[in-house]
PDB file of C-alpha atoms in Angstrom:
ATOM      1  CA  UNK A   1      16.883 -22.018   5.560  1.00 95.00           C
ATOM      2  CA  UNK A   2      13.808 -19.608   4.186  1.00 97.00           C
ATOM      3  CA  UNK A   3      11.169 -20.855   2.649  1.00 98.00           C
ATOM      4  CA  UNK A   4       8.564 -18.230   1.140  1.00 98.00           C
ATOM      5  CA  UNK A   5       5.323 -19.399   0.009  1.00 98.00           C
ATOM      6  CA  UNK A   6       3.638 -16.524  -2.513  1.00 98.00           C
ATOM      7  CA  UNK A   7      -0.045 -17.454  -3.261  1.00 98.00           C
ATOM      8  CA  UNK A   8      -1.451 -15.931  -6.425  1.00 98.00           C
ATOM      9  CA  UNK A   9      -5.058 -15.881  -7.926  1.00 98.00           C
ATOM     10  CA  UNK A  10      -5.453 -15.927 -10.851  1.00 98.00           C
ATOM     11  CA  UNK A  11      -7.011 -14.924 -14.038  1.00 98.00           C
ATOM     12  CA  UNK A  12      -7.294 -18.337 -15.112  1.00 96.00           C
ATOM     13  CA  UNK A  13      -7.852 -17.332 -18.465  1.00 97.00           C
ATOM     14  CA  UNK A  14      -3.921 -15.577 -18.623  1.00 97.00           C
ATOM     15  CA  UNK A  15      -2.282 -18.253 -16.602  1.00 95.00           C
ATOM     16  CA  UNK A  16      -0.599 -18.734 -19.957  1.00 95.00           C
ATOM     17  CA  UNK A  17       0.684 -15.739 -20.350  1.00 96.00           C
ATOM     18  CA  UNK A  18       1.724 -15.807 -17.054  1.00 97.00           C
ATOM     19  CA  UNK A  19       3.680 -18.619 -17.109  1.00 97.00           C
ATOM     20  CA  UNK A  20       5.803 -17.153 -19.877  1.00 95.00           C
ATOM     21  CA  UNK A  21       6.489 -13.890 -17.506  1.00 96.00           C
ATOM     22  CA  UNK A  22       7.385 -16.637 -14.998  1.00 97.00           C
ATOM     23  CA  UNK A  23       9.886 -18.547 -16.208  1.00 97.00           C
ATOM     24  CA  UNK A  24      12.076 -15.422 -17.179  1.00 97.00           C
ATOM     25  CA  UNK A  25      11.830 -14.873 -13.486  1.00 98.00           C
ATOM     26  CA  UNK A  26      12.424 -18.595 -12.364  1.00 98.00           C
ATOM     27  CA  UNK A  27      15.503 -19.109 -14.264  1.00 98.00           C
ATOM     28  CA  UNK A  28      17.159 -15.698 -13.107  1.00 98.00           C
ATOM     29  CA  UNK A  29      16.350 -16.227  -9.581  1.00 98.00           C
ATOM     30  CA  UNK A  30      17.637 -20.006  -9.564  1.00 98.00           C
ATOM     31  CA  UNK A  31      20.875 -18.567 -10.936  1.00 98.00           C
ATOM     32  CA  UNK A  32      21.080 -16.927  -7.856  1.00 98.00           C
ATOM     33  CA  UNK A  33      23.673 -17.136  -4.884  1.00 96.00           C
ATOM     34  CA  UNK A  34      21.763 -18.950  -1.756  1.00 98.00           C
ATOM     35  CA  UNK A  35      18.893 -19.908  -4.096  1.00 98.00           C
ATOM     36  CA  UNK A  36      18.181 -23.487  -2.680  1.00 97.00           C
ATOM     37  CA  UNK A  37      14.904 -24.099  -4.791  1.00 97.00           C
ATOM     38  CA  UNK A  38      12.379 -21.742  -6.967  1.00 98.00           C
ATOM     39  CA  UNK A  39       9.103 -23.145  -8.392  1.00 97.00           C
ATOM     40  CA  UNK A  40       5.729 -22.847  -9.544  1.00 97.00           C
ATOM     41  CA  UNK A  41       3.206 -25.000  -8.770  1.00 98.00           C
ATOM     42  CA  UNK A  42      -0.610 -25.427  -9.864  1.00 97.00           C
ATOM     43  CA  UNK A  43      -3.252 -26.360  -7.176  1.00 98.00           C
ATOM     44  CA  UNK A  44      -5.151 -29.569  -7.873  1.00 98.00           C
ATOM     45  CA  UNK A  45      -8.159 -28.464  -5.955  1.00 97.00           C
ATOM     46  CA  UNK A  46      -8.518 -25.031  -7.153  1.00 97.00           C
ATOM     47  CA  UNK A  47      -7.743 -23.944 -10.850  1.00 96.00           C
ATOM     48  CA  UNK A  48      -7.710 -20.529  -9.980  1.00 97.00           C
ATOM     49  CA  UNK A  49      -4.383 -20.961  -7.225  1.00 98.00           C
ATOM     50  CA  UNK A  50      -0.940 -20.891  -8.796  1.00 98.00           C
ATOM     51  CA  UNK A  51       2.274 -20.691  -5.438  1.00 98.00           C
ATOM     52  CA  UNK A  52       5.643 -19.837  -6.203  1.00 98.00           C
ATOM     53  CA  UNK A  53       7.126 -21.687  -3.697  1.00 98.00           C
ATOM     54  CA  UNK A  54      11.226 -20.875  -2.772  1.00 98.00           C
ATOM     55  CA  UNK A  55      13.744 -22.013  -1.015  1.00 97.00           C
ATOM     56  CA  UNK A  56      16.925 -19.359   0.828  1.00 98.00           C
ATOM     57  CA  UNK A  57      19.952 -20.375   2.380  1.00 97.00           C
ATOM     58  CA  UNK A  58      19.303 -17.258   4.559  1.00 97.00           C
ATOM     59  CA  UNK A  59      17.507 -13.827   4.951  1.00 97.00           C
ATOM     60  CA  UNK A  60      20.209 -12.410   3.195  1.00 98.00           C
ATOM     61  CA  UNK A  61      19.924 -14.383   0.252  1.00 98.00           C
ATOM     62  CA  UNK A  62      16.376 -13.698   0.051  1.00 98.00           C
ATOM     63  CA  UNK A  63      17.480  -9.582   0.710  1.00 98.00           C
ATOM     64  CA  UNK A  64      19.468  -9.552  -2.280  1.00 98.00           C
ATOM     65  CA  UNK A  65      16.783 -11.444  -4.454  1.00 98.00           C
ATOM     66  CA  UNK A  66      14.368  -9.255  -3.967  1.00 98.00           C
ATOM     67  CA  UNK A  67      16.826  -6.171  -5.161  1.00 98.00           C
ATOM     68  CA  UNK A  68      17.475  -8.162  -7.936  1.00 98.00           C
ATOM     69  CA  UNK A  69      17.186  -6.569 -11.315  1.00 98.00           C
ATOM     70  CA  UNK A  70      15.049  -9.274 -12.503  1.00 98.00           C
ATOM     71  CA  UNK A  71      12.253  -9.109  -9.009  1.00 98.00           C
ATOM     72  CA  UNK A  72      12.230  -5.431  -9.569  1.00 98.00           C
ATOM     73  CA  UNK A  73      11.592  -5.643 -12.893  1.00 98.00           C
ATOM     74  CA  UNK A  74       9.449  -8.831 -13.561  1.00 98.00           C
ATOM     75  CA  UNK A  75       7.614  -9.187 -10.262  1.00 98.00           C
ATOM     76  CA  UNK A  76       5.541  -5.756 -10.642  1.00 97.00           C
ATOM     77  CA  UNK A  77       4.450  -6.604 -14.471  1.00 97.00           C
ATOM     78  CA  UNK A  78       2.973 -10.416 -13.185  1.00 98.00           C
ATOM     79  CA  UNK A  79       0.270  -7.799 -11.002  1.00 97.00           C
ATOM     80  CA  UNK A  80      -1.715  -7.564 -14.140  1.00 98.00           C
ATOM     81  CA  UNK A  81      -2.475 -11.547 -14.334  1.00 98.00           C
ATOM     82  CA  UNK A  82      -3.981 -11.636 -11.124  1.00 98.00           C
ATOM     83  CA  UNK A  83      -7.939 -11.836 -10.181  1.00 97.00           C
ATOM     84  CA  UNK A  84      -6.978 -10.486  -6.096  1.00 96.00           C
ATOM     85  CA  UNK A  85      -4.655  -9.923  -3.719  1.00 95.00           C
ATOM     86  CA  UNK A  86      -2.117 -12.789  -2.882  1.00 97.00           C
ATOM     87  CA  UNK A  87      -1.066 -13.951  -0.111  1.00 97.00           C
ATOM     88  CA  UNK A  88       2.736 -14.117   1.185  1.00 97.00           C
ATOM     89  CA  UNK A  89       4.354 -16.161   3.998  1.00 98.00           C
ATOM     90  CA  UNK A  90       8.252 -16.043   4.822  1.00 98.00           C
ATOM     91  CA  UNK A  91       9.175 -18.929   6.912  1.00 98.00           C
ATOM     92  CA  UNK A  92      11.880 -20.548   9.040  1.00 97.00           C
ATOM     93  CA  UNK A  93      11.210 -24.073   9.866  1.00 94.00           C
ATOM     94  CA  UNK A  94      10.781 -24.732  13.744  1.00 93.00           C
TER      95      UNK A  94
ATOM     96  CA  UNK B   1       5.754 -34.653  -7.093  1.00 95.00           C
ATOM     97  CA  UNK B   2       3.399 -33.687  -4.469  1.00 97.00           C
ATOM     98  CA  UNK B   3       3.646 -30.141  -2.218  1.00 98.00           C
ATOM     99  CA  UNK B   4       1.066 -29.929   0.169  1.00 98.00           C
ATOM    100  CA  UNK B   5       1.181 -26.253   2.405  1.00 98.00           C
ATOM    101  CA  UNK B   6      -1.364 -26.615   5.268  1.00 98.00           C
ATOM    102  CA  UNK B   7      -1.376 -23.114   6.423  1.00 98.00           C
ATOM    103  CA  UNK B   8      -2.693 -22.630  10.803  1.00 98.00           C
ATOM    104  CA  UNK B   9      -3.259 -19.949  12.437  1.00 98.00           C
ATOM    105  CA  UNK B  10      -2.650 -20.692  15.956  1.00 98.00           C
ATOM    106  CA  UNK B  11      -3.989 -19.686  19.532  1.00 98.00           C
ATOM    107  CA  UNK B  12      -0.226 -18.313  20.071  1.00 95.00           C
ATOM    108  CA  UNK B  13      -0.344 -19.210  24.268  1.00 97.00           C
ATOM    109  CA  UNK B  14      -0.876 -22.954  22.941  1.00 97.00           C
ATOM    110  CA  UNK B  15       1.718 -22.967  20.256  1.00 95.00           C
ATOM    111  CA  UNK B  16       4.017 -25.529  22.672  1.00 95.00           C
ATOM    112  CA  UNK B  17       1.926 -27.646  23.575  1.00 96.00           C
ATOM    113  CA  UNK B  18       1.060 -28.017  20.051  1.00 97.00           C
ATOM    114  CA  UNK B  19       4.322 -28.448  18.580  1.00 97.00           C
ATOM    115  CA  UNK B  20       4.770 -31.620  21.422  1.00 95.00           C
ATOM    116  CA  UNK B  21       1.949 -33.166  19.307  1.00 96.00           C
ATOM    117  CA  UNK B  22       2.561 -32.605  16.147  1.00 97.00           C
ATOM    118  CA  UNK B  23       6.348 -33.403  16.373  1.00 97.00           C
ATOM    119  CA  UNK B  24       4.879 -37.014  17.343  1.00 97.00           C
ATOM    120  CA  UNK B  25       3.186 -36.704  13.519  1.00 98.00           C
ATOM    121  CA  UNK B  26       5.926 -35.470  11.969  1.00 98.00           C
ATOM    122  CA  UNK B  27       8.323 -38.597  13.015  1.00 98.00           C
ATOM    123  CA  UNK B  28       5.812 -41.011  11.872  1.00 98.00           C
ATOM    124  CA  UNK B  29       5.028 -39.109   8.748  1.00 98.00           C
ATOM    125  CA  UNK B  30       8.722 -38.817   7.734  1.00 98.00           C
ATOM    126  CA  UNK B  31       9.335 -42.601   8.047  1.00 98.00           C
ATOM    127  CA  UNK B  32       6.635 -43.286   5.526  1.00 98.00           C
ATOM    128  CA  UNK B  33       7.063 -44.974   2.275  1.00 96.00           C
ATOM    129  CA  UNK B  34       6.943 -41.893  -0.647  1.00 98.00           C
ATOM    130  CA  UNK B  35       7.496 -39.125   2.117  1.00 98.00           C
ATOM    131  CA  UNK B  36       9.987 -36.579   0.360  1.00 97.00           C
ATOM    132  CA  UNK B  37      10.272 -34.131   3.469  1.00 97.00           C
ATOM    133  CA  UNK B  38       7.613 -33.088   6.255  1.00 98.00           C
ATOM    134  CA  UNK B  39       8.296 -29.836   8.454  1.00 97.00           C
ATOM    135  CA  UNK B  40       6.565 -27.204  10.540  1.00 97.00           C
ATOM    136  CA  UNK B  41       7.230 -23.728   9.548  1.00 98.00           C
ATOM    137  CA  UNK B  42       7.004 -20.432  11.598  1.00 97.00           C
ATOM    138  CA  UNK B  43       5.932 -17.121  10.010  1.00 98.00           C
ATOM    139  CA  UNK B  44       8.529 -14.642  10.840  1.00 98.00           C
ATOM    140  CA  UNK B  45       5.952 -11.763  10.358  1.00 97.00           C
ATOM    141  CA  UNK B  46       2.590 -13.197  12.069  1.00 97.00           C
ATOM    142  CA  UNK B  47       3.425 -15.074  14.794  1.00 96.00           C
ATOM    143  CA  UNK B  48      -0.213 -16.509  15.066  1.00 97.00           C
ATOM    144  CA  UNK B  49       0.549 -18.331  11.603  1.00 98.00           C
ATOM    145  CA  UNK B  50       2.505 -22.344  11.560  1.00 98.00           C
ATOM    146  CA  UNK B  51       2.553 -23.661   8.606  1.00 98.00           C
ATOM    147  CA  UNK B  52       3.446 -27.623   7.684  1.00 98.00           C
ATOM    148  CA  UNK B  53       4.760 -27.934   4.651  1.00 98.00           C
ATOM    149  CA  UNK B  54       5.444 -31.821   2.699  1.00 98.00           C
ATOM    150  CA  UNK B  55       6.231 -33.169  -0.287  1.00 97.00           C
ATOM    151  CA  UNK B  56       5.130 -36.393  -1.202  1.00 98.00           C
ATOM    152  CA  UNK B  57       6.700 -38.730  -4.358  1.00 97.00           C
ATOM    153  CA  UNK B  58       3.025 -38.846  -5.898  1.00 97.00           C
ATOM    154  CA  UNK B  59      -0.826 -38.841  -5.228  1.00 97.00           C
ATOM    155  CA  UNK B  60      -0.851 -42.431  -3.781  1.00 98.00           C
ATOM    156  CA  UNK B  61       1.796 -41.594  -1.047  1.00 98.00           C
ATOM    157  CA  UNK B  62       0.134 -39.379  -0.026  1.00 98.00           C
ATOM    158  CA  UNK B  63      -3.270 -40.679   0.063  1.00 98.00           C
ATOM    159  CA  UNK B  64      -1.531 -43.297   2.406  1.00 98.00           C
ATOM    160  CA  UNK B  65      -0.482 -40.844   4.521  1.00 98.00           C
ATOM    161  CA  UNK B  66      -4.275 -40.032   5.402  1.00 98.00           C
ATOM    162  CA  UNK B  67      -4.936 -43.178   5.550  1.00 98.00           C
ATOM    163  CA  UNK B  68      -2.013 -43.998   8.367  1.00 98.00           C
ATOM    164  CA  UNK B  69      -3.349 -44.738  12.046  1.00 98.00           C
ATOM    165  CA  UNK B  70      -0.872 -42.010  13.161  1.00 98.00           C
ATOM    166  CA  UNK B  71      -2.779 -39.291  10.979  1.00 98.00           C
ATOM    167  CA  UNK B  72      -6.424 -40.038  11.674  1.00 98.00           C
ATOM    168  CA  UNK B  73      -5.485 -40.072  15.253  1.00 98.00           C
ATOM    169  CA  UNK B  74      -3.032 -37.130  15.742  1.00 98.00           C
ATOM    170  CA  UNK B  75      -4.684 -34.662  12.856  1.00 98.00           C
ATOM    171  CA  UNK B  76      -7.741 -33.959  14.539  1.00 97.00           C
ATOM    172  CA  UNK B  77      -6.445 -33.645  18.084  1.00 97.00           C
ATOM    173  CA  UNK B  78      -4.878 -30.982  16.846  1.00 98.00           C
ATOM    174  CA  UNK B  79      -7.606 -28.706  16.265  1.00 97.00           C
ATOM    175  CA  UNK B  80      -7.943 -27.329  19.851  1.00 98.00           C
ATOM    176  CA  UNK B  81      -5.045 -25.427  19.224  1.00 98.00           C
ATOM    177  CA  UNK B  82      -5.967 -23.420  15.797  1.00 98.00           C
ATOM    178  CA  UNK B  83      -7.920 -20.287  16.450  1.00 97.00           C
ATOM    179  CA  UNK B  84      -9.687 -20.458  13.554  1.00 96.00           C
ATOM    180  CA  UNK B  85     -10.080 -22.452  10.666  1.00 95.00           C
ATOM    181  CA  UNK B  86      -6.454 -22.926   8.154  1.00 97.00           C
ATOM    182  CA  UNK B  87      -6.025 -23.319   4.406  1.00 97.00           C
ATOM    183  CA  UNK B  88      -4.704 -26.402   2.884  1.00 97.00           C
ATOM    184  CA  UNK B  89      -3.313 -26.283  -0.590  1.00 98.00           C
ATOM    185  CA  UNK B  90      -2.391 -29.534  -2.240  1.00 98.00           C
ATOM    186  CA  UNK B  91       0.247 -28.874  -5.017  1.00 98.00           C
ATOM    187  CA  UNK B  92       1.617 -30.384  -8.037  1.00 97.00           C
ATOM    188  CA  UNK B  93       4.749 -28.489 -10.122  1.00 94.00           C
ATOM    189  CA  UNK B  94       4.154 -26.382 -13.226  1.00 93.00           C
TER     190      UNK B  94
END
């Protein structure tokens, strides 16, 4: 299993906005084959942090996601909402 | 729900040793009352990067966990094996 953790900061002021781009992106992506999990998810400490956190039955899984019609087209437009670079970790658990 | 991502980056010749420790914190975590799931993660593209990621049924759970004899004795000897300081994001889903 894959897990990928994407960090975002935000322009707290469009997380709304944001949100709506999400959840396009969300629901296509959990509709996907070897999708285990896809979700958002605020930080309590720090307003300004918003993770899409996912789950992958395997690499390939997560391949094929990311040449996805809806990645390629949704995942480029969310740049716009952010404050500064994210951050992005692919994992396998030990 | 609770996510919490505690991101380390790692002095990579001690990664071994460390795992031998915090697999001891990991058993005891995942028998707690409220603990969802609780696993180390590897970055496949920065090997100097383990990541423990848990999800915890709500706030209180986790609270305990901090509170446990096995955390406030195992969490900080851990810190001899970071090589500098990690990033700890406590989560709740959007």
């Amino acid at each position: 299993m894959i897990k990928v953790v994407a960090k975002h900061f935000m322009k707290v002021d469009r997380i709304h906005e944001f949100l709506e781009r999400a959840n396009e992106l969300i629901e296509a992506s959990l509709k996907e084959e070897g999708c285990i999990s896809y979700g958002l998810y605020k930080d309590l400490n720090d307003s300004e942090v918003v993770t899409m956190i996912e789950e992958w039955k395997d690499m390939a899984a997560l391949d094929n996601h990311k040449a996805s019609e809806h990645f390629k087209r949704i995942v480029p437009s969310l740049n716009e909402f952010y404050e500064r670079e994210g951050e992005i970790n692919v994992y396998r658990e030990i």
